[in-house]
PDB file of C-alpha atoms in Angstrom:
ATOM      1  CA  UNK D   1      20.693  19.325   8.737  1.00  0.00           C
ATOM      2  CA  UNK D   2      19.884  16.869   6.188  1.00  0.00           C
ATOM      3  CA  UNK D   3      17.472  14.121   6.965  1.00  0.00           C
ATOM      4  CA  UNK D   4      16.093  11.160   5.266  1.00  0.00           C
ATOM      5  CA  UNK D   5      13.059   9.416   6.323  1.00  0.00           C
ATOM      6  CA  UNK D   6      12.602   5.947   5.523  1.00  0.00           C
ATOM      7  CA  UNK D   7       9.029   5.179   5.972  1.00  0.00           C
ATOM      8  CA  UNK D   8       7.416   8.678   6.053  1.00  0.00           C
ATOM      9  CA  UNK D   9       3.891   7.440   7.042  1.00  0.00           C
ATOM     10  CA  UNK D  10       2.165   8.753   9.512  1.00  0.00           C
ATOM     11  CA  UNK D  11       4.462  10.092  12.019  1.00  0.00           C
ATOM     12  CA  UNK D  12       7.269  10.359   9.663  1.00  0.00           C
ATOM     13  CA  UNK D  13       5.063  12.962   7.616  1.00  0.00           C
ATOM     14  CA  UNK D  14       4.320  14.948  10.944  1.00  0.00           C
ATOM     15  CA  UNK D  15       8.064  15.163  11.438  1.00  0.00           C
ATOM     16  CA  UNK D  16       9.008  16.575   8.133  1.00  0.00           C
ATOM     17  CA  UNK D  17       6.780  19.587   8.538  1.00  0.00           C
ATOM     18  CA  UNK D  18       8.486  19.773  11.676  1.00  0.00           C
ATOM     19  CA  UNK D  19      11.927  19.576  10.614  1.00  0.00           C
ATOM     20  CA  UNK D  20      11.350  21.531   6.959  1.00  0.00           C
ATOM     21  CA  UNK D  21       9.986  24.478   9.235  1.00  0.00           C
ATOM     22  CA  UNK D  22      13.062  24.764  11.501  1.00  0.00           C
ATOM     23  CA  UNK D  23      14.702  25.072   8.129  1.00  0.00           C
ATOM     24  CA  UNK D  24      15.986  21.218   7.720  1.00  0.00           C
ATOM     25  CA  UNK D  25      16.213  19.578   4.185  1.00  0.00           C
ATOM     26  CA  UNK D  26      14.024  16.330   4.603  1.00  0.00           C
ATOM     27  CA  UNK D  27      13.383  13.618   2.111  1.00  0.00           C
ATOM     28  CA  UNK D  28      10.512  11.566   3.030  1.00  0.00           C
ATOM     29  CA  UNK D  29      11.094   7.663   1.380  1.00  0.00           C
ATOM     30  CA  UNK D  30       7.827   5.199   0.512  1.00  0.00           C
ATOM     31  CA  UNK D  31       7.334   2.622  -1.412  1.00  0.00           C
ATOM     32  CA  UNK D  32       3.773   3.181  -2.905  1.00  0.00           C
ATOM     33  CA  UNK D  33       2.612   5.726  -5.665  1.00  0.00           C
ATOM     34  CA  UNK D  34       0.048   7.115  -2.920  1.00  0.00           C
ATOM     35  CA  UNK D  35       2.957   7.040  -0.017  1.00  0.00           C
ATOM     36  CA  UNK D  36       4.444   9.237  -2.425  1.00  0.00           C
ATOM     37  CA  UNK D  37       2.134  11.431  -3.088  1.00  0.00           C
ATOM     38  CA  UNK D  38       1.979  12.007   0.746  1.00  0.00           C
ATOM     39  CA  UNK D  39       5.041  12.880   0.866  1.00  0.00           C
ATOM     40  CA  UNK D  40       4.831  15.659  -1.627  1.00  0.00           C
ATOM     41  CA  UNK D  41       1.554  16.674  -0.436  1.00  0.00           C
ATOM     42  CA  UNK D  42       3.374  17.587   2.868  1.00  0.00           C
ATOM     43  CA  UNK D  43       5.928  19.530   0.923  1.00  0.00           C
ATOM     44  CA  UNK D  44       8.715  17.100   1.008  1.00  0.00           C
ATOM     45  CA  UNK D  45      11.279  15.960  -1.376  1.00  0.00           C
ATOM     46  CA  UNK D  46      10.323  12.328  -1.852  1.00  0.00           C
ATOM     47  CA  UNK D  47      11.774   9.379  -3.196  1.00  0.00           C
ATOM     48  CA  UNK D  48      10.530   6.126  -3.815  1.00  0.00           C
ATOM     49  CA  UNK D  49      12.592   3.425  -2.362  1.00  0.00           C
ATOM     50  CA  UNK D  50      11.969   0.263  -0.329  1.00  0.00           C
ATOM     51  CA  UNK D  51      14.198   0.049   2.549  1.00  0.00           C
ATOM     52  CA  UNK D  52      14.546  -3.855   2.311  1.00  0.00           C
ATOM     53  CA  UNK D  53      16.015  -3.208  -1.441  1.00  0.00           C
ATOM     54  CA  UNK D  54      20.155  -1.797  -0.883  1.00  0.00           C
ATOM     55  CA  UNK D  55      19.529  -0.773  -4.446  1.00  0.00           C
ATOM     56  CA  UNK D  56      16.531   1.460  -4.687  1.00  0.00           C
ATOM     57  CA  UNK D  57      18.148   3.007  -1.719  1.00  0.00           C
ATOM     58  CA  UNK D  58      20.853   4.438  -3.472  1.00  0.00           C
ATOM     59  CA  UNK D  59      18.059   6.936  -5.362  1.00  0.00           C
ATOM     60  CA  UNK D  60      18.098   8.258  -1.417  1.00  0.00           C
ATOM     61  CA  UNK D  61      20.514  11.488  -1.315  1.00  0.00           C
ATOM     62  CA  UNK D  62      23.133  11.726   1.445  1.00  0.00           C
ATOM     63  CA  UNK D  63      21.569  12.685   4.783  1.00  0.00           C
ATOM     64  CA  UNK D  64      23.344  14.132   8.162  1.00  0.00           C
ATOM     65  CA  UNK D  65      20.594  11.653   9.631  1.00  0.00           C
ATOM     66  CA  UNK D  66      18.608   8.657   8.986  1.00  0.00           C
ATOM     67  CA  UNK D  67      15.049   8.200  10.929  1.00  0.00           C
ATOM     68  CA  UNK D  68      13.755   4.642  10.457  1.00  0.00           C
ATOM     69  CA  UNK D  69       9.820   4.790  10.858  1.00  0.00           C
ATOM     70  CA  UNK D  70       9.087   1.896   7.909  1.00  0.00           C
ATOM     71  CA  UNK D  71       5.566   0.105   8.494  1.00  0.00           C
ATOM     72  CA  UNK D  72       5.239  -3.616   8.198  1.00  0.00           C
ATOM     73  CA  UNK D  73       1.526  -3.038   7.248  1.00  0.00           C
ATOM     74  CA  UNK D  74       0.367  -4.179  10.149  1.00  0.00           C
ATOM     75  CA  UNK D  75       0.908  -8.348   9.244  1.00  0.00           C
ATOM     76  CA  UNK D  76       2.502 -10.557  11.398  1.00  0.00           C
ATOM     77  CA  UNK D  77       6.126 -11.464  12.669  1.00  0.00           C
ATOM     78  CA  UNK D  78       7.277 -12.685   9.442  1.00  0.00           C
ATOM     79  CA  UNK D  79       6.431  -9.401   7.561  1.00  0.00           C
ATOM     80  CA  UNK D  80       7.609  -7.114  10.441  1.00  0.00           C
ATOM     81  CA  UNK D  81      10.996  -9.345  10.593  1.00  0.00           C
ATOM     82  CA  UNK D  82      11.011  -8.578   6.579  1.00  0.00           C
ATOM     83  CA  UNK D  83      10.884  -4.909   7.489  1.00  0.00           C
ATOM     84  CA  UNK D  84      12.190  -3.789  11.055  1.00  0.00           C
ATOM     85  CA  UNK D  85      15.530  -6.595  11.228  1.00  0.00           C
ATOM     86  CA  UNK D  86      16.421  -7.379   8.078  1.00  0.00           C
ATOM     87  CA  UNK D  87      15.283  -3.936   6.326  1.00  0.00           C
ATOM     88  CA  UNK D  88      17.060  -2.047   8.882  1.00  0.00           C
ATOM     89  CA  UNK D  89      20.393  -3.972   8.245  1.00  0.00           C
ATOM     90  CA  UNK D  90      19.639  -3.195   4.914  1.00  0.00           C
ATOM     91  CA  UNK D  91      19.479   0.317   4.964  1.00  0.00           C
ATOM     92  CA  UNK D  92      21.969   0.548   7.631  1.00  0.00           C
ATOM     93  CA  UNK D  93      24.511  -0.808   5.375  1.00  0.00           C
ATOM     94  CA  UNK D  94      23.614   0.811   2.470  1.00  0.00           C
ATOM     95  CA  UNK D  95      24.124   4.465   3.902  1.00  0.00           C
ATOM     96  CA  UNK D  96      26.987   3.379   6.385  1.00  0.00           C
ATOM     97  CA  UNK D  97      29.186   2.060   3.184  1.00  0.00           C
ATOM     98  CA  UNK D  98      28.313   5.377   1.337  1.00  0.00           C
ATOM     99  CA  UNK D  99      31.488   8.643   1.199  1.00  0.00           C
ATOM    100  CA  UNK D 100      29.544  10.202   3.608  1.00  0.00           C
ATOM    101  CA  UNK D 101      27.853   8.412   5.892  1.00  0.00           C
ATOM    102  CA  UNK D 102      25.007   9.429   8.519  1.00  0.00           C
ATOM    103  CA  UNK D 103      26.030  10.387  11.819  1.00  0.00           C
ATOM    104  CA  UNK D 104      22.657   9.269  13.278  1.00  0.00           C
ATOM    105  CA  UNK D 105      20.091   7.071  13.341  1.00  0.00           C
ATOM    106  CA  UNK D 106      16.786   7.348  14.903  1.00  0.00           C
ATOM    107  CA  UNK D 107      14.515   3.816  15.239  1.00  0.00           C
ATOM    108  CA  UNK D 108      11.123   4.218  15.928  1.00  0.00           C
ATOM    109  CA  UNK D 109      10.471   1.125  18.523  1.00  0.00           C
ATOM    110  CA  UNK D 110       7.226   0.552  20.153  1.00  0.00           C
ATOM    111  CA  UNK D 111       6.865   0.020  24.123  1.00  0.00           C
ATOM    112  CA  UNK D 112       5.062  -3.371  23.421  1.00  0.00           C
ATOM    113  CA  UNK D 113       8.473  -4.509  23.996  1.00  0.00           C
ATOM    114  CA  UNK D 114       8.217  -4.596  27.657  1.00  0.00           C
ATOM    115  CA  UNK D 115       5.762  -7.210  27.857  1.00  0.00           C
ATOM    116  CA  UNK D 116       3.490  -7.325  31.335  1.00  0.00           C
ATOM    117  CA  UNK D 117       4.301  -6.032  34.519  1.00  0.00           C
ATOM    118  CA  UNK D 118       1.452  -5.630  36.386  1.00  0.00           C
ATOM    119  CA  UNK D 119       0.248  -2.122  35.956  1.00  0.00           C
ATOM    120  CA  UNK D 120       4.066  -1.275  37.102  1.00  0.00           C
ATOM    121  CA  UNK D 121       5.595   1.211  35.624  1.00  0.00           C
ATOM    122  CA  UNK D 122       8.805   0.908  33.518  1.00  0.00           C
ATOM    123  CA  UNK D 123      11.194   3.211  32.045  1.00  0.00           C
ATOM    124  CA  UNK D 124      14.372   2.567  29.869  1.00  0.00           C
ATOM    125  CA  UNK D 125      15.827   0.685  33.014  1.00  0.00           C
ATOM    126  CA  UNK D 126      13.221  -2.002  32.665  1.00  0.00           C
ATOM    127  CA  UNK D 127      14.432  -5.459  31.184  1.00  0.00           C
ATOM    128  CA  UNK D 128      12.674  -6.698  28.037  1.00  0.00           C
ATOM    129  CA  UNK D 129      10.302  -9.241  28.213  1.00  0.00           C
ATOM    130  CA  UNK D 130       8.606  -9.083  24.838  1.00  0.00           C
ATOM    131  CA  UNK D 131       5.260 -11.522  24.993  1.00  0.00           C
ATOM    132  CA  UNK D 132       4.535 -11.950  21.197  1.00  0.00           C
ATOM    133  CA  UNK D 133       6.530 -12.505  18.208  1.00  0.00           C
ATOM    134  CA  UNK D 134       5.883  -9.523  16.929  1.00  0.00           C
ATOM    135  CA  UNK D 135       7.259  -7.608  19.975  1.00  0.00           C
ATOM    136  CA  UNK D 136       9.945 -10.007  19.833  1.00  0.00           C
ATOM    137  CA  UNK D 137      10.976  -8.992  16.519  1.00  0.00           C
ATOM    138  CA  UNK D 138      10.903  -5.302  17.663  1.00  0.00           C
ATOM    139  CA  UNK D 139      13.268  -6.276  19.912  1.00  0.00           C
ATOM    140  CA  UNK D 140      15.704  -7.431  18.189  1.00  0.00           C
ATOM    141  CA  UNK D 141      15.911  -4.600  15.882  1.00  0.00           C
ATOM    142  CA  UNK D 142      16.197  -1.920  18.771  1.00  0.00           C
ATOM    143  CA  UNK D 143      19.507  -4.135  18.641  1.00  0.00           C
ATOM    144  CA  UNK D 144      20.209  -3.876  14.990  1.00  0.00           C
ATOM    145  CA  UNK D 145      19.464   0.261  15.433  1.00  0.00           C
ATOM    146  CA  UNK D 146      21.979   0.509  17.951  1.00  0.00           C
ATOM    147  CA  UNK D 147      24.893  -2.502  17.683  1.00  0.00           C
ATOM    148  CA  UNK D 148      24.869  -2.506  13.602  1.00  0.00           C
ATOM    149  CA  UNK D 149      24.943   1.108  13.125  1.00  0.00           C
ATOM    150  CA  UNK D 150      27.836   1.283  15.307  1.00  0.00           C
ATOM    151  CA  UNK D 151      29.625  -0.898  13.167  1.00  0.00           C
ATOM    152  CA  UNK D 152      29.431   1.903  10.970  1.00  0.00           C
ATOM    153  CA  UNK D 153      30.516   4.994  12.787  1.00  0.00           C
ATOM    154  CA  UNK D 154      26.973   5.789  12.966  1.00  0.00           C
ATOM    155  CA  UNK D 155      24.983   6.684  16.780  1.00  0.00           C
ATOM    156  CA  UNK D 156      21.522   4.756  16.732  1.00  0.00           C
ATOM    157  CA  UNK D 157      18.795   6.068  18.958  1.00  0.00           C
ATOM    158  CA  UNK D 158      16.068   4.100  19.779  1.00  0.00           C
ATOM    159  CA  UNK D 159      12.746   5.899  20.536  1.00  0.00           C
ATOM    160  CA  UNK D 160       9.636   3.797  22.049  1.00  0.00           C
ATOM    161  CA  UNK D 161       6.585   4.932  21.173  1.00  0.00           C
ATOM    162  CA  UNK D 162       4.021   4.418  23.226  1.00  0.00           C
ATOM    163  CA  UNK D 163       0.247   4.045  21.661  1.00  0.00           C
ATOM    164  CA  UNK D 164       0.010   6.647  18.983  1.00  0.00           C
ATOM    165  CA  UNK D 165      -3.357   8.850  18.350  1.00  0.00           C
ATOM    166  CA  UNK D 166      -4.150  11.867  16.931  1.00  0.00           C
ATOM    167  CA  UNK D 167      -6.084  13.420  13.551  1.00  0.00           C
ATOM    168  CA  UNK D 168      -7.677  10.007  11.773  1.00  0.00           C
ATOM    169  CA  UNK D 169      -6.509   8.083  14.741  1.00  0.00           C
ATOM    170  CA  UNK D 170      -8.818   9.282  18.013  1.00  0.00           C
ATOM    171  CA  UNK D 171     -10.771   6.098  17.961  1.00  0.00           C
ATOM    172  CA  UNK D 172     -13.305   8.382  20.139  1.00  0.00           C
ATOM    173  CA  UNK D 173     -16.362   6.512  19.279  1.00  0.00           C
ATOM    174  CA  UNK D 174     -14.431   2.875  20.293  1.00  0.00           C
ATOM    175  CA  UNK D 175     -14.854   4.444  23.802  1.00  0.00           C
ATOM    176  CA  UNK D 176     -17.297   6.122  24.056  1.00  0.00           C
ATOM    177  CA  UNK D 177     -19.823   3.771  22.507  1.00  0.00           C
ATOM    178  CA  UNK D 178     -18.225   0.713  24.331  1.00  0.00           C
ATOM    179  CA  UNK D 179     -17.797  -1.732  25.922  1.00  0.00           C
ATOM    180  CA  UNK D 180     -14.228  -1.041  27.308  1.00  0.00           C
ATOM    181  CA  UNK D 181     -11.891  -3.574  28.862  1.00  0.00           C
ATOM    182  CA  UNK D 182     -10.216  -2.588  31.785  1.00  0.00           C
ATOM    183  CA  UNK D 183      -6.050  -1.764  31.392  1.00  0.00           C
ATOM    184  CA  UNK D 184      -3.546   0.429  31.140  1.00  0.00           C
ATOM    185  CA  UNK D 185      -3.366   3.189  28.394  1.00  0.00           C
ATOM    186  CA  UNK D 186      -0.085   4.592  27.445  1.00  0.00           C
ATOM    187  CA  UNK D 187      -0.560   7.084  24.507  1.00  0.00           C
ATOM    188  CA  UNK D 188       1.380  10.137  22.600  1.00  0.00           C
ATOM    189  CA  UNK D 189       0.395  12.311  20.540  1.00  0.00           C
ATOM    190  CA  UNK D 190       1.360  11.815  16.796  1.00  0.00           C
ATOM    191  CA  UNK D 191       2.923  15.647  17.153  1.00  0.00           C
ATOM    192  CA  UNK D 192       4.607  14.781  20.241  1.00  0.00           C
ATOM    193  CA  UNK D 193       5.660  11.380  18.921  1.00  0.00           C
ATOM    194  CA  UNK D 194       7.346  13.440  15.742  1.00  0.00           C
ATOM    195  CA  UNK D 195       8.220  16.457  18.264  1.00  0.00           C
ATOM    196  CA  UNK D 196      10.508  14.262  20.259  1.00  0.00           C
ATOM    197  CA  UNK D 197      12.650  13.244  17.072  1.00  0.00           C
ATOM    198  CA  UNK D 198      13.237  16.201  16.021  1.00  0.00           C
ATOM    199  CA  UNK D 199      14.114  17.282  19.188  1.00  0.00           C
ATOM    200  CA  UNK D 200      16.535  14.771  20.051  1.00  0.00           C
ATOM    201  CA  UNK D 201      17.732  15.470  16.327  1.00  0.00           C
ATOM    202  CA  UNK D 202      18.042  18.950  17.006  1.00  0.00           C
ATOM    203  CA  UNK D 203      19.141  19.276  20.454  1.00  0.00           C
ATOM    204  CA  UNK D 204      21.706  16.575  19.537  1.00  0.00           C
ATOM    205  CA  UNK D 205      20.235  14.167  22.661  1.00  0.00           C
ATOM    206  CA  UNK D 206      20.312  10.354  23.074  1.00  0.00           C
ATOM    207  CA  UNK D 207      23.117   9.191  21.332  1.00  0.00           C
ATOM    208  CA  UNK D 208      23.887   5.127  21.321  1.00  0.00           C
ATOM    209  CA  UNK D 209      20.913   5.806  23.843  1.00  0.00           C
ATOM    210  CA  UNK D 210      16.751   4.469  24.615  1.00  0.00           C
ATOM    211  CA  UNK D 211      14.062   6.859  25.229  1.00  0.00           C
ATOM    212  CA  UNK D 212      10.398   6.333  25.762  1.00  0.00           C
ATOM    213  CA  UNK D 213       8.118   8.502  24.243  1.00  0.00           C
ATOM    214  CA  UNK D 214       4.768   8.670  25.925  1.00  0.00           C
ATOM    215  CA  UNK D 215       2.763  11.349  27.645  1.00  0.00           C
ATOM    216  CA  UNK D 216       2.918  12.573  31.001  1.00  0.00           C
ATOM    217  CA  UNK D 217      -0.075  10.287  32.273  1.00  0.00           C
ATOM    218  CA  UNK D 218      -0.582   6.849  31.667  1.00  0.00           C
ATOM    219  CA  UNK D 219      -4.488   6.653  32.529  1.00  0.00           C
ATOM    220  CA  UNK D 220      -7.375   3.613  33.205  1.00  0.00           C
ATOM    221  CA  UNK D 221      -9.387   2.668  30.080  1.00  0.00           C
ATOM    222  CA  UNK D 222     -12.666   3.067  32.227  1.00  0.00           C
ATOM    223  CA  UNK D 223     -11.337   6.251  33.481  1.00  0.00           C
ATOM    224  CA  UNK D 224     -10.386   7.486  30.027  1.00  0.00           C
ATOM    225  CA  UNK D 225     -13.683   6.170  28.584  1.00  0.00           C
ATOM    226  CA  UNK D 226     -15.720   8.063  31.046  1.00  0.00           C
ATOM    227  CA  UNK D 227     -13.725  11.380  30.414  1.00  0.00           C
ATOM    228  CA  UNK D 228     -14.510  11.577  26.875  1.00  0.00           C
ATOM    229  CA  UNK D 229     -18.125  10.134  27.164  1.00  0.00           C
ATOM    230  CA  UNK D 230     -18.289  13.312  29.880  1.00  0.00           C
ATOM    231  CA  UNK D 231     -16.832  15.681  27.712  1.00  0.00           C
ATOM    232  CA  UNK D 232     -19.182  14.516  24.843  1.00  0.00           C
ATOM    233  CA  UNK D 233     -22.425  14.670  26.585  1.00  0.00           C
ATOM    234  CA  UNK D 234     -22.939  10.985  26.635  1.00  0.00           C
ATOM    235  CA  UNK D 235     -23.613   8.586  29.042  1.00  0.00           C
ATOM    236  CA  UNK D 236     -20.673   6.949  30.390  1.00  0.00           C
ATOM    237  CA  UNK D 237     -20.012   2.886  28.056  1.00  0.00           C
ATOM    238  CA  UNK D 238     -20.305   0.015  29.144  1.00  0.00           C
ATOM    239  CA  UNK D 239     -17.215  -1.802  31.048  1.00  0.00           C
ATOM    240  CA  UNK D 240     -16.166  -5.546  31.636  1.00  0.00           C
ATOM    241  CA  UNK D 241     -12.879  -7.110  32.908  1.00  0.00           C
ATOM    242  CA  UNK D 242      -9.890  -8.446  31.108  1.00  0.00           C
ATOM    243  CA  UNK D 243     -11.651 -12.072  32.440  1.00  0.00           C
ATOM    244  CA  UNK D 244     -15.404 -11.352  30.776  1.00  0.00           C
ATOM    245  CA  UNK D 245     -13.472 -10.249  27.360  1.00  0.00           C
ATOM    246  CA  UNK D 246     -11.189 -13.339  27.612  1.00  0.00           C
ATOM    247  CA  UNK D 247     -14.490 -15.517  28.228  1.00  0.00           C
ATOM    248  CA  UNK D 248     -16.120 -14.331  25.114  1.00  0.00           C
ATOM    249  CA  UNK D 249     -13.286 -16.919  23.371  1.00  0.00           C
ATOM    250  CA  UNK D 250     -12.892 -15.085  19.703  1.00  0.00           C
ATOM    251  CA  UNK D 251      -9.363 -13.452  20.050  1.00  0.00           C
ATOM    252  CA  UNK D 252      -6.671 -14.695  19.015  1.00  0.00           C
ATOM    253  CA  UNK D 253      -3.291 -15.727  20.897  1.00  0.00           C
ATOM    254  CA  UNK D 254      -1.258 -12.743  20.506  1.00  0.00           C
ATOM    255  CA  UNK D 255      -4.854 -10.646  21.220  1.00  0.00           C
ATOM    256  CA  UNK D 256      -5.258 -12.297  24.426  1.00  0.00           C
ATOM    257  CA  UNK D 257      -1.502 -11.509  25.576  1.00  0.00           C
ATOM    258  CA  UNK D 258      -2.052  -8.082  24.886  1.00  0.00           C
ATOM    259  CA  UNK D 259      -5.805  -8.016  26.543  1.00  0.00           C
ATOM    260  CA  UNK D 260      -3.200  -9.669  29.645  1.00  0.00           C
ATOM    261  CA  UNK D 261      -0.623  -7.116  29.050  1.00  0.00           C
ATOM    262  CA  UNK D 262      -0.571  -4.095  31.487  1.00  0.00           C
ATOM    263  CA  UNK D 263       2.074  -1.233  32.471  1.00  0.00           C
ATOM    264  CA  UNK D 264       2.468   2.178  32.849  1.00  0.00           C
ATOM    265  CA  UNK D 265       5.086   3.884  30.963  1.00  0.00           C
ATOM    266  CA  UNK D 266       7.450   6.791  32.561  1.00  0.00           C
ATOM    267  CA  UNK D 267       8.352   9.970  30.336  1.00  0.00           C
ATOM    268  CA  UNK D 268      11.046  11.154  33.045  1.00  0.00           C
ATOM    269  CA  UNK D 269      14.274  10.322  31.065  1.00  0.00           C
ATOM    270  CA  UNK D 270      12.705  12.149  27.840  1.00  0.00           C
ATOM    271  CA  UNK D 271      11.334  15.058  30.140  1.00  0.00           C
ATOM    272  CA  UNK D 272      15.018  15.489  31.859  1.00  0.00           C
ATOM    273  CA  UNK D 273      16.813  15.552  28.101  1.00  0.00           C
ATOM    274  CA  UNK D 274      14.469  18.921  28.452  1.00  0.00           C
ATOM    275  CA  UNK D 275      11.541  18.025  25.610  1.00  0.00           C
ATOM    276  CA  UNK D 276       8.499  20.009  26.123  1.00  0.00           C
ATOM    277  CA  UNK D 277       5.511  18.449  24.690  1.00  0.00           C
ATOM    278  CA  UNK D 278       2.525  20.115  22.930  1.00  0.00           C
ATOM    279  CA  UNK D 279       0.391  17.828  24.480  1.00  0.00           C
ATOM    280  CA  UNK D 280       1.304  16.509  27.704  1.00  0.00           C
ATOM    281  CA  UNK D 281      -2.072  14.662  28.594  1.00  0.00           C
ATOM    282  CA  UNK D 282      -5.137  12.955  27.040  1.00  0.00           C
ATOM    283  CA  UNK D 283      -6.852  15.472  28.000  1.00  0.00           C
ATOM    284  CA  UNK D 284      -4.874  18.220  25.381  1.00  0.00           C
ATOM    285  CA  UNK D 285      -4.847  15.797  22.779  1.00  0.00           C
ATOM    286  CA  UNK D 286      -8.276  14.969  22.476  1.00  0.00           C
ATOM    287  CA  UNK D 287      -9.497  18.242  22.369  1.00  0.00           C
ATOM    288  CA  UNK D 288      -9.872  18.896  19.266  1.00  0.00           C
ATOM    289  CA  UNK D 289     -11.728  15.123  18.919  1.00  0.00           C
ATOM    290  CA  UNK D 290     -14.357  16.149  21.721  1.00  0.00           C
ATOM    291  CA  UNK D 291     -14.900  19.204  20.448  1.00  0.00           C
ATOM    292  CA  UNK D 292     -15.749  17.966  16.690  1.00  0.00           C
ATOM    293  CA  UNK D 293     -18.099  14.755  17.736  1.00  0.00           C
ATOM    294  CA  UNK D 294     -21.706  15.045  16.822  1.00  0.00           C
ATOM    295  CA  UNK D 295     -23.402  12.275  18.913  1.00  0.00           C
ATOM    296  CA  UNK D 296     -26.197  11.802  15.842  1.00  0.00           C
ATOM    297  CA  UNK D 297     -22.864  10.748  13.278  1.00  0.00           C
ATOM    298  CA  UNK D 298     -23.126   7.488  12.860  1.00  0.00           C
TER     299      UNK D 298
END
């Protein structure tokens, strides 16, 4: 199988090691001289290409399928709208106009689109409700992924990621040094994240199709917090409510909405297409995390 990922950041990258040692031909697509680099330095082919530009694209070889996992940088609706909508009808078009076309398309979503519920749980059942532009933007492209690629000929997948974490992204100290705001955590490993694509890739699963991917068990903040500051040999952090963070005034808007924001997310649909996941807790994935903290590093 030939794939071409457009985006290869941090997930993207996991995946191609994935896929290139099953035996798959991967090119990994960024914009940058040091996303490039990255690319190579994972052993990939890699192109440089900007997925909101149809003609830098066509430097992208043919590919059996297409895994959109483009950043937006982290800036606000405008720049993800740039990216996730109208770069994915970009890119879309460009390789579903080509003499041979994909015959898949994975998007990587996010499960901010589900807005609150309560500390309810949701699956790919739930209705929408996204509460900030941003998640509104996501969104909409989930639609692009699946209703534009089947313009043409092509079976989008959607895949929601829930919180991502793993090497450079444990964020141990955040909780263990505190304070922590109650909620909801819904996390996956960046293997697992990268795991399940490649999976559904391989196993040919989830076409024209939404799956969550998050871990087995959605788990408190407090809770989580007082796990690792256990396992670390630290005293457990400090807590406070959603209400004493909200009093302290300096968040912004959409920070507040997602301080408000709570769910739990449910794993069964991508559990019963039969993916097994290298780390099916927090407690797995943060191993390696626990056992590297020094409590003197500052």
């Amino acid at each position: 199988m030939n794939v071409a990922v457009l985006g290869c950041g941090y997930v993207g990258l996991e995946l191609g090691r994935q896929l290139r040692g099953a035996g798959h031909d991967v090119v990994g697509v960024r914009r940058s001289d040091a996303g490039i680099e990255a690319v190579r330095d994972a052993g990939l082919d890699a192109v440089r290409a900007d997925v909101t530009d149809a003609a830098s694209l066509a430097d992208v070889p043919d590919a059996d399928a297409l895994v959109f996992a483009a950043s937006s940088g982290g800036r606000g609706a405008d720049a993800a709208r740039r990216v996730y909508v109208d770069g994915l009808r970009t890119a879309i078009a460009a390789f579903g106009e080509r003499a041979s076309p994909p015959d898949r398309l994975v998007y990587t979503s996010s499960t901010g689109v589900y807005g609150d519920h309560g500390g309810d749980w949701v699956d790919e059942t739930t209705p929408l409700d996204p509460t900030t532009e941003k998640t509104e933007v996501l969104a909409e492209a989930e639609r692009v992924a699946r209703e534009a690629a089947a313009e043409h000929g092509i079976d989008g997948t959607v895949a929601r990621f829930a919180g991502l974490y793993g090497p450079d992204r444990y964020r141990l100290r955040r909780y263990v040094e505190g304070p922590v705001t109650e909620g909801y955590l819904n996390m996956v490993h960046r293997d697992d994240a990268a795991g399940a694509v490649r999976y559904l890739l391989e196993a040919d699963r989830a076409r024209d199709d939404v799956v969550l991917v998050v871990d087995d068990e959605p788990v408190s903040k407090w809770a989580f917090a007082d796990w690792l500051a256990d396992q670390c040999g630290v005293d457990p952090p400090a807590k406070r409510t959603k209400a004493e963070r909200l009093a302290e005034g300096d968040l912004s808007a959409a920070a507040e909405r997602r301080i408000q924001t709570s769910k739990r997310c449910s794993n069964d649909r991508l559990r019963s297409l039969g993916y097994e996941f290298a780390y099916p807790t927090f407690r797995e994935g943060y191993r390696a995390a626990v056992d590297a903290f020094d409590p003197a590093d500052e």
